[in-house]
XYZ file of C-alpha atoms in Angstrom:
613
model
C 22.110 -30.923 -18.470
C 25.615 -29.064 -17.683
C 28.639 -29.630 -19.622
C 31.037 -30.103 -16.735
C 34.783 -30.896 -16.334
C 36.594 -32.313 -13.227
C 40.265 -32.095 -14.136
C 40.424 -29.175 -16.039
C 38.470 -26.063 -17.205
C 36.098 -26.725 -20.407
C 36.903 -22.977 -22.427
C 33.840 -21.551 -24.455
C 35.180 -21.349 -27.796
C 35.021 -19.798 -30.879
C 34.310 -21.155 -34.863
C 37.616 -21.862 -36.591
C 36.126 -21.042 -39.765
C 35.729 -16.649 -39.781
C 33.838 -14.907 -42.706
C 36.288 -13.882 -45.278
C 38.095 -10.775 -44.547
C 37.667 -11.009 -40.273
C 40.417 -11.417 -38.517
C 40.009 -14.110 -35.069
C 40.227 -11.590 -31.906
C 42.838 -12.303 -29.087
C 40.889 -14.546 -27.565
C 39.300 -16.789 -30.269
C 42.689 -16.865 -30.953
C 43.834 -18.294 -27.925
C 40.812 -20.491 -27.998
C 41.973 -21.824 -31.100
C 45.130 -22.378 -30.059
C 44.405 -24.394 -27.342
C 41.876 -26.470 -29.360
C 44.404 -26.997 -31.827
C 47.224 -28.135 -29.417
C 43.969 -30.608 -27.380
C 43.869 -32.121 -30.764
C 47.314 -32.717 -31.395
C 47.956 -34.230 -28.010
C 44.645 -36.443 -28.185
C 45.970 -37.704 -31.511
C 49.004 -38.647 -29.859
C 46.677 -40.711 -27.251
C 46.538 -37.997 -24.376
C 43.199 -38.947 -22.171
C 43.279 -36.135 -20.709
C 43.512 -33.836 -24.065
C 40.648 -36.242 -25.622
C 38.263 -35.435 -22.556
C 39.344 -31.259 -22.972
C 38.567 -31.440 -26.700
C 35.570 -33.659 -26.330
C 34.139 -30.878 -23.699
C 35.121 -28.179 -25.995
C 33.272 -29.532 -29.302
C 30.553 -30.144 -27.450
C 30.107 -26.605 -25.764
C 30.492 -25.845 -29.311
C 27.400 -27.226 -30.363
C 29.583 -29.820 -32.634
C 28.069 -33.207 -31.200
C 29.885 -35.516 -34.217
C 33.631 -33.864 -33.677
C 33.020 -34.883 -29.371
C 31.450 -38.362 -29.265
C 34.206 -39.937 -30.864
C 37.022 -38.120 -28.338
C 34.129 -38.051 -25.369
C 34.048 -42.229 -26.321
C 38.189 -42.728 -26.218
C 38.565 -40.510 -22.832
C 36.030 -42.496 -21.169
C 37.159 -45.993 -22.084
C 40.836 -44.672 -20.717
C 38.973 -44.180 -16.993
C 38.685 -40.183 -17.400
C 34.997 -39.575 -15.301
C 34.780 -35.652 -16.565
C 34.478 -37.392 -20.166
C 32.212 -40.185 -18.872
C 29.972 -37.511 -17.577
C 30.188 -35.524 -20.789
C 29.528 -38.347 -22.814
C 26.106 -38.388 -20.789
C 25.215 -35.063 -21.402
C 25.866 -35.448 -24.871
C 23.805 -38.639 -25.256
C 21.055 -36.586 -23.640
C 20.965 -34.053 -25.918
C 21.187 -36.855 -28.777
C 17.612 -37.826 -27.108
C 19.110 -40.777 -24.988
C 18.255 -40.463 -21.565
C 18.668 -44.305 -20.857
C 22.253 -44.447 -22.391
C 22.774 -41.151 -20.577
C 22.242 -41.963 -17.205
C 24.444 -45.493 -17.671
C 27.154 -42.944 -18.178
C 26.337 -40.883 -15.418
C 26.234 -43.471 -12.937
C 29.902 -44.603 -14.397
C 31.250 -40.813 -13.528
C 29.122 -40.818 -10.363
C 30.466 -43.630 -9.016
C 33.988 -42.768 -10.309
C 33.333 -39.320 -7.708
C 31.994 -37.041 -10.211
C 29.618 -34.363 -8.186
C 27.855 -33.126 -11.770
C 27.334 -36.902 -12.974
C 25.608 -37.750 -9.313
C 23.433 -34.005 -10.140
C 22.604 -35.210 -13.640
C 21.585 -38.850 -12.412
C 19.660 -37.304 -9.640
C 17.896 -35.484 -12.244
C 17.312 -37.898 -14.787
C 15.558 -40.573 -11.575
C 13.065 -37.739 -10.259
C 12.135 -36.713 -13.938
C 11.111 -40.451 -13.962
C 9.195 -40.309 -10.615
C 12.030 -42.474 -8.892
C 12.239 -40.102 -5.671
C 14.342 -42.333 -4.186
C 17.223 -42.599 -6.126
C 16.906 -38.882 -7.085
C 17.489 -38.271 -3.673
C 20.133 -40.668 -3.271
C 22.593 -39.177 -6.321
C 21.616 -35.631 -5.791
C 22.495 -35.889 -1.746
C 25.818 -37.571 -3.081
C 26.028 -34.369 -5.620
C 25.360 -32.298 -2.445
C 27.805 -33.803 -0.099
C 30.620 -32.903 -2.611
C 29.628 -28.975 -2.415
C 28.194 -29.095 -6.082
C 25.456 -26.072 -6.013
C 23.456 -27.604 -8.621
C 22.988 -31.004 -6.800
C 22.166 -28.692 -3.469
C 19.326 -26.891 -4.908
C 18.105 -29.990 -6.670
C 18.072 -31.657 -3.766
C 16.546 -29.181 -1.738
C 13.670 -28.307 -4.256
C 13.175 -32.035 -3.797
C 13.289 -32.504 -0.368
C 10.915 -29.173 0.091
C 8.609 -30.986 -2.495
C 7.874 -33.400 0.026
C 8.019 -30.939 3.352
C 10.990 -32.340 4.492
C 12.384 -29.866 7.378
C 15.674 -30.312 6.052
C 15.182 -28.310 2.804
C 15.919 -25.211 4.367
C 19.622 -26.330 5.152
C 19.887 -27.611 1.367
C 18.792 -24.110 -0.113
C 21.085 -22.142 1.962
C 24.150 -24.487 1.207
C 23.476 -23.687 -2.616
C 22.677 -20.333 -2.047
C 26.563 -19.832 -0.483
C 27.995 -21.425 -3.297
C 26.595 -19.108 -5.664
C 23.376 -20.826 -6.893
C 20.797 -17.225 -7.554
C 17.533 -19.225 -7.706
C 18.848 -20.959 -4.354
C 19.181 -17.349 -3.007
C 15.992 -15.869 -3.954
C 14.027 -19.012 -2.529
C 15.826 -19.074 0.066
C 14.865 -14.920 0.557
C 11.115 -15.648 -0.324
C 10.951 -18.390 2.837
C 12.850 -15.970 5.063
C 10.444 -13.029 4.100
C 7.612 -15.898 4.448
C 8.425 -16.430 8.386
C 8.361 -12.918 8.906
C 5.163 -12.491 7.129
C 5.695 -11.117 4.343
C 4.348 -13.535 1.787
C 2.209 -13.118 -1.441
C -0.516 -11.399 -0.924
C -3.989 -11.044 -2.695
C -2.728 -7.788 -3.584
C -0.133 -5.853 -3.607
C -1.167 -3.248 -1.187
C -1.696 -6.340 1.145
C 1.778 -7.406 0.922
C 3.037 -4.331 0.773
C 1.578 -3.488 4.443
C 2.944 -7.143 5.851
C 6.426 -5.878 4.272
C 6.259 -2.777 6.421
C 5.017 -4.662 9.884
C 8.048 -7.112 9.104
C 10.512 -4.468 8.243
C 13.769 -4.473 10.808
C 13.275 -8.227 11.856
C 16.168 -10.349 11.656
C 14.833 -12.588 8.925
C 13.873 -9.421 7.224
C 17.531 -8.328 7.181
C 18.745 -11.538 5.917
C 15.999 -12.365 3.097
C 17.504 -8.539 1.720
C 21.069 -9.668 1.813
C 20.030 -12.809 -0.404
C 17.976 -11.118 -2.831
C 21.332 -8.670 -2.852
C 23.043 -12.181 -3.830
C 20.462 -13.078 -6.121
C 19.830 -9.816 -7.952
C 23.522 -8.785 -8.836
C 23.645 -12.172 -10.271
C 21.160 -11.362 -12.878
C 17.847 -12.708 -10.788
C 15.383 -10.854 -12.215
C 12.749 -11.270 -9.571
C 15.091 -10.982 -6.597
C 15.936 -7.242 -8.472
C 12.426 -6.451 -8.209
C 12.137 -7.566 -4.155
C 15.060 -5.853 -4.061
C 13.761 -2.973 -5.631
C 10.714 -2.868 -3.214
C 12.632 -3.235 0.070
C 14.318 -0.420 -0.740
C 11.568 1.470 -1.971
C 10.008 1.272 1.099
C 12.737 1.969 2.845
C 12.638 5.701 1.084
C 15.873 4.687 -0.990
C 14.417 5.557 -4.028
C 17.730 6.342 -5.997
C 18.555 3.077 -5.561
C 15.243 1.177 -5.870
C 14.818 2.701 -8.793
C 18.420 0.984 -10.330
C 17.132 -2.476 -9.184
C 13.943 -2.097 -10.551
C 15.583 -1.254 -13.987
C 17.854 -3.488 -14.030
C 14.433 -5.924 -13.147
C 12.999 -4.672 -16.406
C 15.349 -4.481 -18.631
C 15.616 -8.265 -17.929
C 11.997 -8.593 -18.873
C 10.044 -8.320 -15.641
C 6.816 -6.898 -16.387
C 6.221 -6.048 -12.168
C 9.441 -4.220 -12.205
C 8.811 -1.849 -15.041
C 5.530 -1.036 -13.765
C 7.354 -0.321 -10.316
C 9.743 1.616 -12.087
C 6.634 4.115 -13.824
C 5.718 4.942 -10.080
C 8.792 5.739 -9.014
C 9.300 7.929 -12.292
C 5.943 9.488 -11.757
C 6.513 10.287 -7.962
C 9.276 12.161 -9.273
C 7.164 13.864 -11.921
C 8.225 12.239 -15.227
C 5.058 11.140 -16.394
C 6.195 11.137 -19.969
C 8.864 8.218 -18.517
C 6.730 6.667 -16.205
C 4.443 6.100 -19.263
C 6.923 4.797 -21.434
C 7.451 1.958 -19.153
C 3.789 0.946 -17.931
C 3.265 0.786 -21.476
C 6.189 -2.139 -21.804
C 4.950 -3.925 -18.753
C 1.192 -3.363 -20.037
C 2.067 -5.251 -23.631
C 3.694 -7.765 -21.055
C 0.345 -8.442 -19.509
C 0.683 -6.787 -16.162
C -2.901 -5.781 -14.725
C -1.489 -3.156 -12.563
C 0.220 -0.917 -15.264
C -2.558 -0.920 -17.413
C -4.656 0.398 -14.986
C -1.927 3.288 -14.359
C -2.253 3.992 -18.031
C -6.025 4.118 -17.928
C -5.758 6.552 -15.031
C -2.800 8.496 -16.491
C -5.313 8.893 -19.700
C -8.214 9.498 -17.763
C -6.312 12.662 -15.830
C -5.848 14.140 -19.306
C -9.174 13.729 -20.003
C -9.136 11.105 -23.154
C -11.502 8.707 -21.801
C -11.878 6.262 -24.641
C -8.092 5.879 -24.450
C -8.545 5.589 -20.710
C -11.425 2.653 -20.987
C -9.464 1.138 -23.494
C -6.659 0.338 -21.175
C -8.929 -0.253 -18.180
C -10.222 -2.946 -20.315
C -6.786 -4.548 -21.082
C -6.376 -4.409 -17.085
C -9.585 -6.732 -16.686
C -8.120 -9.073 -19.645
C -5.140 -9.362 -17.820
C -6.825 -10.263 -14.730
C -6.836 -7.117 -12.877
C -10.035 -6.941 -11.178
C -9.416 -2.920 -10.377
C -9.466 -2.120 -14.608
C -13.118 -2.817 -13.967
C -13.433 -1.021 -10.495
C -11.430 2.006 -12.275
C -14.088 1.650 -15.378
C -16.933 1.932 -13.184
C -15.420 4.812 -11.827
C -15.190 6.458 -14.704
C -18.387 5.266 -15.907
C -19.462 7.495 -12.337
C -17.478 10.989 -14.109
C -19.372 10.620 -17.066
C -22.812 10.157 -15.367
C -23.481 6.822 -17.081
C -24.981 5.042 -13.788
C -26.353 2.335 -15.153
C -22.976 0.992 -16.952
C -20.893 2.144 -13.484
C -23.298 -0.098 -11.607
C -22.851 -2.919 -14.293
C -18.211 -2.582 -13.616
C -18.876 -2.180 -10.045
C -20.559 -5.458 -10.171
C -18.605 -7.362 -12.039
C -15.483 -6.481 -9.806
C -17.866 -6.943 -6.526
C -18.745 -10.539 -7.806
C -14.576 -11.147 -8.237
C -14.186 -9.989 -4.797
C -13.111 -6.349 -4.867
C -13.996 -4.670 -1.346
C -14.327 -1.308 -2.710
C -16.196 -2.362 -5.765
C -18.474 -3.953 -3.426
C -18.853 -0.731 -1.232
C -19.372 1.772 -4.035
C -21.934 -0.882 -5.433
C -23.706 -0.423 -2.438
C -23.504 3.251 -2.642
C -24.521 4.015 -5.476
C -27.525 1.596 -4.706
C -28.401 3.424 -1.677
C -28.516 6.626 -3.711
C -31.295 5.433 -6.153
C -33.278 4.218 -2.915
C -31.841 0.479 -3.068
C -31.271 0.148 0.927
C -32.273 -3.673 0.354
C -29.750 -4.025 -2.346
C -27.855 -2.068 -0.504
C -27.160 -3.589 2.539
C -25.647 -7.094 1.385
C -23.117 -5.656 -0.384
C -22.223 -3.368 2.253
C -21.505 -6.800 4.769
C -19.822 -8.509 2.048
C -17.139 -5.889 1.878
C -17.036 -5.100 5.546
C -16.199 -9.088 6.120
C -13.225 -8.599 3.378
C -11.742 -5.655 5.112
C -13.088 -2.426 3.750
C -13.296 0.036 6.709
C -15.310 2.388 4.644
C -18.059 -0.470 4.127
C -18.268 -1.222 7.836
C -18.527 2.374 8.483
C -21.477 2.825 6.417
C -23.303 -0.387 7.530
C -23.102 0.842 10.960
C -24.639 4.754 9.150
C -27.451 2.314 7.494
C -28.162 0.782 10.286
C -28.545 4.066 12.647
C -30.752 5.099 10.100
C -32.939 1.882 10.669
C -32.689 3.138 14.843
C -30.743 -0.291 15.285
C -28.418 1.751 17.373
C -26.556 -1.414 18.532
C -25.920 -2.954 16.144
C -24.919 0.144 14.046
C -22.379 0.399 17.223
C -20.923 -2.865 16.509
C -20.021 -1.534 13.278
C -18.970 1.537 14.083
C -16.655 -0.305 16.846
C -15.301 -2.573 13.529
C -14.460 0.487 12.022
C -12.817 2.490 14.652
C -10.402 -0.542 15.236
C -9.099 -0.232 11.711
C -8.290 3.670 12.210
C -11.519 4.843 10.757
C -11.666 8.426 11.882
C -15.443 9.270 11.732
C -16.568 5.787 12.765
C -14.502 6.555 16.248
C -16.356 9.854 16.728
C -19.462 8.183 16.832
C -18.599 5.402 19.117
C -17.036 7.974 21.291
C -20.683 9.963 21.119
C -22.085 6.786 22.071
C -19.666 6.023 25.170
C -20.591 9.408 26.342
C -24.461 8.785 26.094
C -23.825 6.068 28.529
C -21.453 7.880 30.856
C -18.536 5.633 29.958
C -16.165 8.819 29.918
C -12.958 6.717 29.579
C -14.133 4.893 26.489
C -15.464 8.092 25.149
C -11.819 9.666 25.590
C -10.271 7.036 23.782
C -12.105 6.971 20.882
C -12.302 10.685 20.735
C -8.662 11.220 20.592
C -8.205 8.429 17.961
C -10.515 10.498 16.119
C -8.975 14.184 17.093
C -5.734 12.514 16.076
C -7.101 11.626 12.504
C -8.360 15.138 11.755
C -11.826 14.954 13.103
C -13.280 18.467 14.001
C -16.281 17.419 16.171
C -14.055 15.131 17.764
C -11.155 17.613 18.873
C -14.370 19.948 19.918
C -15.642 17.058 22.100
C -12.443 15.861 23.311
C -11.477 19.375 24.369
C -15.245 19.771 26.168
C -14.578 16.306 27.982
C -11.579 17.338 28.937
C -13.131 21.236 29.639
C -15.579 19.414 32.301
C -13.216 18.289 34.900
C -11.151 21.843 35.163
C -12.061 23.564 38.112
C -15.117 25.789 37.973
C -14.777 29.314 37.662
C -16.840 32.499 38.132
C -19.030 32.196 34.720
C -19.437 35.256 32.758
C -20.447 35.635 29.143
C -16.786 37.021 27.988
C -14.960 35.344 31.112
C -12.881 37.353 33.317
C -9.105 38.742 32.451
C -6.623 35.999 34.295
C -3.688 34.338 33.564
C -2.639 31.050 33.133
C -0.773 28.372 31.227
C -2.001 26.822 27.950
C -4.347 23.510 28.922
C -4.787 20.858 26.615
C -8.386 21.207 26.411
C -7.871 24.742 25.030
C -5.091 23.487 22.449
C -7.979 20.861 21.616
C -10.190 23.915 20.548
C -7.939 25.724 19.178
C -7.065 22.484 17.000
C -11.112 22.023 16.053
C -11.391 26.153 15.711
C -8.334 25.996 13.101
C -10.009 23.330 11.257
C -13.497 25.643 10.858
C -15.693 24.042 13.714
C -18.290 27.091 14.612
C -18.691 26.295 18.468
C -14.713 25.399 18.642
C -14.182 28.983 17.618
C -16.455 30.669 19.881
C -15.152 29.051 22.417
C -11.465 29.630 21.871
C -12.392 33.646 22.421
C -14.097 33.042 25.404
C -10.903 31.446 26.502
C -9.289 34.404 24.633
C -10.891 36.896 26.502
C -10.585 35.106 29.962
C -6.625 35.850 29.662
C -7.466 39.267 28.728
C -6.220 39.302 24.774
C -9.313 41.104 23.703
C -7.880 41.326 20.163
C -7.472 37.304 20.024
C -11.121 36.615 21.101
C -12.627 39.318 18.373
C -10.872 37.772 15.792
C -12.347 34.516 16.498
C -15.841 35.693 17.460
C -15.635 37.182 13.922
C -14.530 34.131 12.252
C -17.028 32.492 13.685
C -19.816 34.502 13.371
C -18.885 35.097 9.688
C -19.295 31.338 9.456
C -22.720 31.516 10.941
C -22.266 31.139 14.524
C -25.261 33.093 16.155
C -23.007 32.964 19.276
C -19.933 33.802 17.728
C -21.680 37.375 16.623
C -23.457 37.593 20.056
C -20.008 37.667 21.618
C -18.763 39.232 19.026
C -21.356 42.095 19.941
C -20.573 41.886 23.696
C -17.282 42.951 23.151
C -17.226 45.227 20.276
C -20.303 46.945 23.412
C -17.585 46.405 25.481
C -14.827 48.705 23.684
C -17.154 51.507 23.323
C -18.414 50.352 19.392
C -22.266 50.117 20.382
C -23.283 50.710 16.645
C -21.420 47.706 15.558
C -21.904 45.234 18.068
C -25.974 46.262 17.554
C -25.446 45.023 13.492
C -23.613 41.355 15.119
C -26.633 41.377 17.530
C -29.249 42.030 15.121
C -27.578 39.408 12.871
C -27.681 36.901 15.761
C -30.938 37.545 16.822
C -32.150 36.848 12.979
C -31.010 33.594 13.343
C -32.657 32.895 16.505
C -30.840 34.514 19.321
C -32.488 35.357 22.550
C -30.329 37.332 24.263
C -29.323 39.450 21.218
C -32.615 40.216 20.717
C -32.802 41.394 24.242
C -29.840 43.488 23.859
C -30.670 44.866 20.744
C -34.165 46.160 22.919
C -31.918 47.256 25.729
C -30.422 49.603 22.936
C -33.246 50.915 21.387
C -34.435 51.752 24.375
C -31.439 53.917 25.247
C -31.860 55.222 22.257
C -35.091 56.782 22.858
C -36.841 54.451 20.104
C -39.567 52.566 22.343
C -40.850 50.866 19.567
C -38.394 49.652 18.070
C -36.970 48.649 21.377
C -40.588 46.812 22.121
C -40.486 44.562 18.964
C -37.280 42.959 19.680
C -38.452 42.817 23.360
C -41.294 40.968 21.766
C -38.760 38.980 19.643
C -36.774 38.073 22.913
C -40.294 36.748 24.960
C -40.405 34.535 22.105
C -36.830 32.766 21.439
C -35.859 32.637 24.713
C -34.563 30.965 27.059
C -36.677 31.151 30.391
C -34.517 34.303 32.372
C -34.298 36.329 28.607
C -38.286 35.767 28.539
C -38.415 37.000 32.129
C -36.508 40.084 31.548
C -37.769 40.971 28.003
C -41.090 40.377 29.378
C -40.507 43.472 31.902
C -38.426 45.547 29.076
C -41.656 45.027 27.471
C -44.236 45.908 29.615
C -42.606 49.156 30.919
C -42.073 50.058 27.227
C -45.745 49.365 26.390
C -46.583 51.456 29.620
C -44.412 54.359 28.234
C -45.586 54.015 24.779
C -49.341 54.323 25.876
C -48.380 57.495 28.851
């Protein structure tokens, strides 16, 4: 209970008695002083001196030297004493005689009696009377009796806890402000989450909401009165917030105070900035402090420098200290190392505790050793907890199976949470049916998440409805503005998609920029586009370099080229070397397509007929 004083201020003081040779500083001076002149006065029968001294003594710690003066002030009428004499009768171990006193200094008007009576009724299970004395506390504006009456009143969902915690919040009461800042970040949906990363998204969705901006300005209150867990909110708002500086002096100050969460906070923030040796230094503190999630930084931070029984050893401590990731981290390493059997044995265990992504690379690596049974319910399990990847590789397993539907439906699951190759393939699959506005939407979400194929098939959606023009295999010179289908392919071209890049120098040498669409032919054909070094061929023909576009043409009939093989006939012909020219006429008949057989079947046959003159 609190030593408290209504008439005048109860001093912390000093010991008279100093080791020999110290000298009392100014203020244990003063101290003793005014002790010295309480005591004469209270001598002299001075009530008001006998409650001061009584107070004093017993801030002291000297419960003998204040009962007796505690006893005389109260008997005179002085309520400070009379609740005084109560706390000091409950530190004696008499709660009974205690609260008798109390309710004397309550009645008497005492705000810190009616707190401590309040107290000593709901420590007995009378909620009544708690309620009654601590209101009466409340009423006065003492912050204690506020927050003890709205922890009780929130106890029992009473809507009128809210108004309690504030009032004891504004008069200074920390706990009352950082409650008060967890219920205001609770309505805005920011609560605490099954992991960090979970709470750490519904921070961000709640960020700049009025309740948002308060709960900060009462951790603020909380924190710079020593709150140790409003510093760390704090800390995080901020963080967030990219006010790292800043963060980073809350979540010390967090630490320092013995928050395990805040020193761990504080070793990302130093790594980020690239002290590792730092950062390390104070996972370390919050790992011997039991925090999960910085002995799984040291595991990793071990792990990166290659000392993996170091590493394991602190992935371990992780799973001791509840962390279910130390033994999704120790699987992964487990993976590294080759030892499969003991990954799969970690992967499990954190599957089983309900880690999504244990659960997905359990199924995995059981689909890599042939386990598609095994497989599969591990794959639902963490697709129902959230893991896009898991959905996304149901709906694979599935396809695989030719349950195109119902791989769709996962796919679909997938796409919705942002996953960028899952919304390719639903977009493939809207355009199988012909639902072209679907198919767009999906494709850009894709595009827009770094997808190749999709920007390609965006861009050839998008190609389709452009007004047709005169087709010609390198396009004829005109000019004309940039479309978005062409920055589309450009976007899948600059990303390495073959067909992307042949098709930006088509477009190339449609405006005429010869030198644009050969450097892309080349790229392309370098890559292993059979078209891109059948273009490629076209125009290096084109620019008066026969010789070279015959070695593209050659190189794109080898891979299966028709019409290169037809060319490359044309120019043996020229050439005067008829057979030659007839065996890639012959290789032209056979590739295809239907008008290359037609005319390679007629290069042919006159060739024969010369061959045989």
């Amino acid at each position: 209970m609190d030593v408290m004083g209504d008439k005048a201020t109860l001093f912390e003081t000093g010991r008279f008695v100093l080791p020999s040779g110290e000298e009392p500083t100014r203020d244990e001076a003063v101290e003793a002083a005014e002790e010295a002149r309480h005591r004469l006065h209270a001598e002299a029968g001075d009530v008001e001196s006998m409650s001061v001294l009584g107070a004093m003594l017993l801030r002291r710690g000297d419960l003998d030297g204040a009962e007796p003066q505690l006893r005389a002030a109260t008997a005179a009428g002085d309520r400070a004493a009379a609740n005084n004499l109560g706390v000091l009768l409950h530190q004696r171990g008499y709660p009974d005689e205690a609260a008798g006193w109390w309710r004397i200094a309550a009645v008497a008007g005492s705000a810190a009696a009616a707190h401590a009576l309040g107290r000593y009724h709901r420590e007995r299970g009378d909620e009544p009377a708690a309620e009654y004395w601590l209101r009466q506390s409340a009423e006065q504006g003492h912050p204690l009796g506020a927050y003890a009456l709205a922890d009780l009143l929130e106890h029992r969902g009473d809507a009128h806890a809210g108004h309690w915690m504030r009032a004891a919040a504004e008069r200074g009461h920390r706990e009352a402000a950082y409650r008060l800042a967890r219920a205001l970040d609770r309505r805005a949906g920011v609560g605490e989450g099954e992991t960090a990363l979970d709470d750490a998204v519904a921070a961000e969705a709640a960020a700049g909401t009025p309740e948002a901006a308060e709960a900060e300005q009462w951790y603020r209150q909380a924190a710079a009165r020593g709150h140790r867990r409003a510093a760390l909110h704090l800390g995080a708002i901020l963080e967030r917030r990219g006010e790292l500086k800043e963060a980073g002096r809350w979540y010390l100050t967090s630490a320092k105070d013995g928050e395990p969460r805040a020193a761990c906070a504080l070793g990302f923030l130093l790594r980020d900035a690239g002290d590792t040796e730092s950062a390390a230094v104070w996972w370390l503190r919050a790992a011997q402090d039991g925090d999960g999630n910085a002995a799984n930084a040291l595991g990793a931070l071990h792990a990166e420098r290659g000392e993996t029984q170091t590493a394991e050893r602190w992935y371990r401590a992780a799973m001791d200290a509840g962390d279910d990731n130390g033994a999704y981290n120790l699987a992964l390493l487990c993976v590294e190392q080759g030892r499969t059997a003991q990954a799969e044995q970690w992967y499990r265990r954190a599957a089983y505790a309900g880690h999504r992504e244990a659960a997905n690379a359990l199924a995995v690596l059981l689909l890599q050793v042939g386990d598609t049974a095994g497989a599969e319910p591990w794959f639902s399990k963490a697709a129902e907890a959230g893991s896009v990847d898991a959905a996304f590789n149901l709906g694979i397993l599935y396809a695989g199976r030719g349950e195109e539907r119902v791989a769709l439906r996962c796919y679909e699951r997938a796409a919705a949470a942002g996953h960028t190759e899952a919304a390719l393939q639903v977009g493939i699959a809207r355009l199988r049916e012909g639902d072209e506005a679907a198919a767009e939407r999906h494709l850009r979400c894709a595009a827009g998440g770094g997808s190749a194929e999709a920007a390609y098939r965006l861009a050839a959606v998008l190609d389709a409805r452009r007004p047709k023009i005169s087709e010609h295999e390198l396009g004829e010179p005109s000019a004309h503005a940039k479309t978005e289908c062409e920055e589309w392919y450009e976007r899948a071209a600059s990303q390495g998609h073959r067909r992307a890049q042949v098709r930006v120098g088509m477009l190339a040498a449609a405006r005429g920029d010869v030198v644009e669409a050969a450097r892309w032919y080349r790229v392309a054909a370098e890559a292993g586009s059979r078209n891109g070094a059948f273009n490629l061929g076209l125009l290096l023909a084109r620019e008066g370099s026969e010789p070279e576009a015959a070695v593209w043409w050659q190189r794109a009939a080898d891979a299966g080229h028709g019409r290169a093989a037809l060319r490359l006939a044309l120019v043996y012909a020229r050439r005067g070397e008829l057979a030659e020219g007839q065996r890639w006429a012959d290789r032209a008949v056979a590739l295809g397509p239907a008008e290359v057989v037609e005319r390679a079947g007629r290069l042919r046959d006159a060739l024969r007929e010369e061959l045989s003159a």
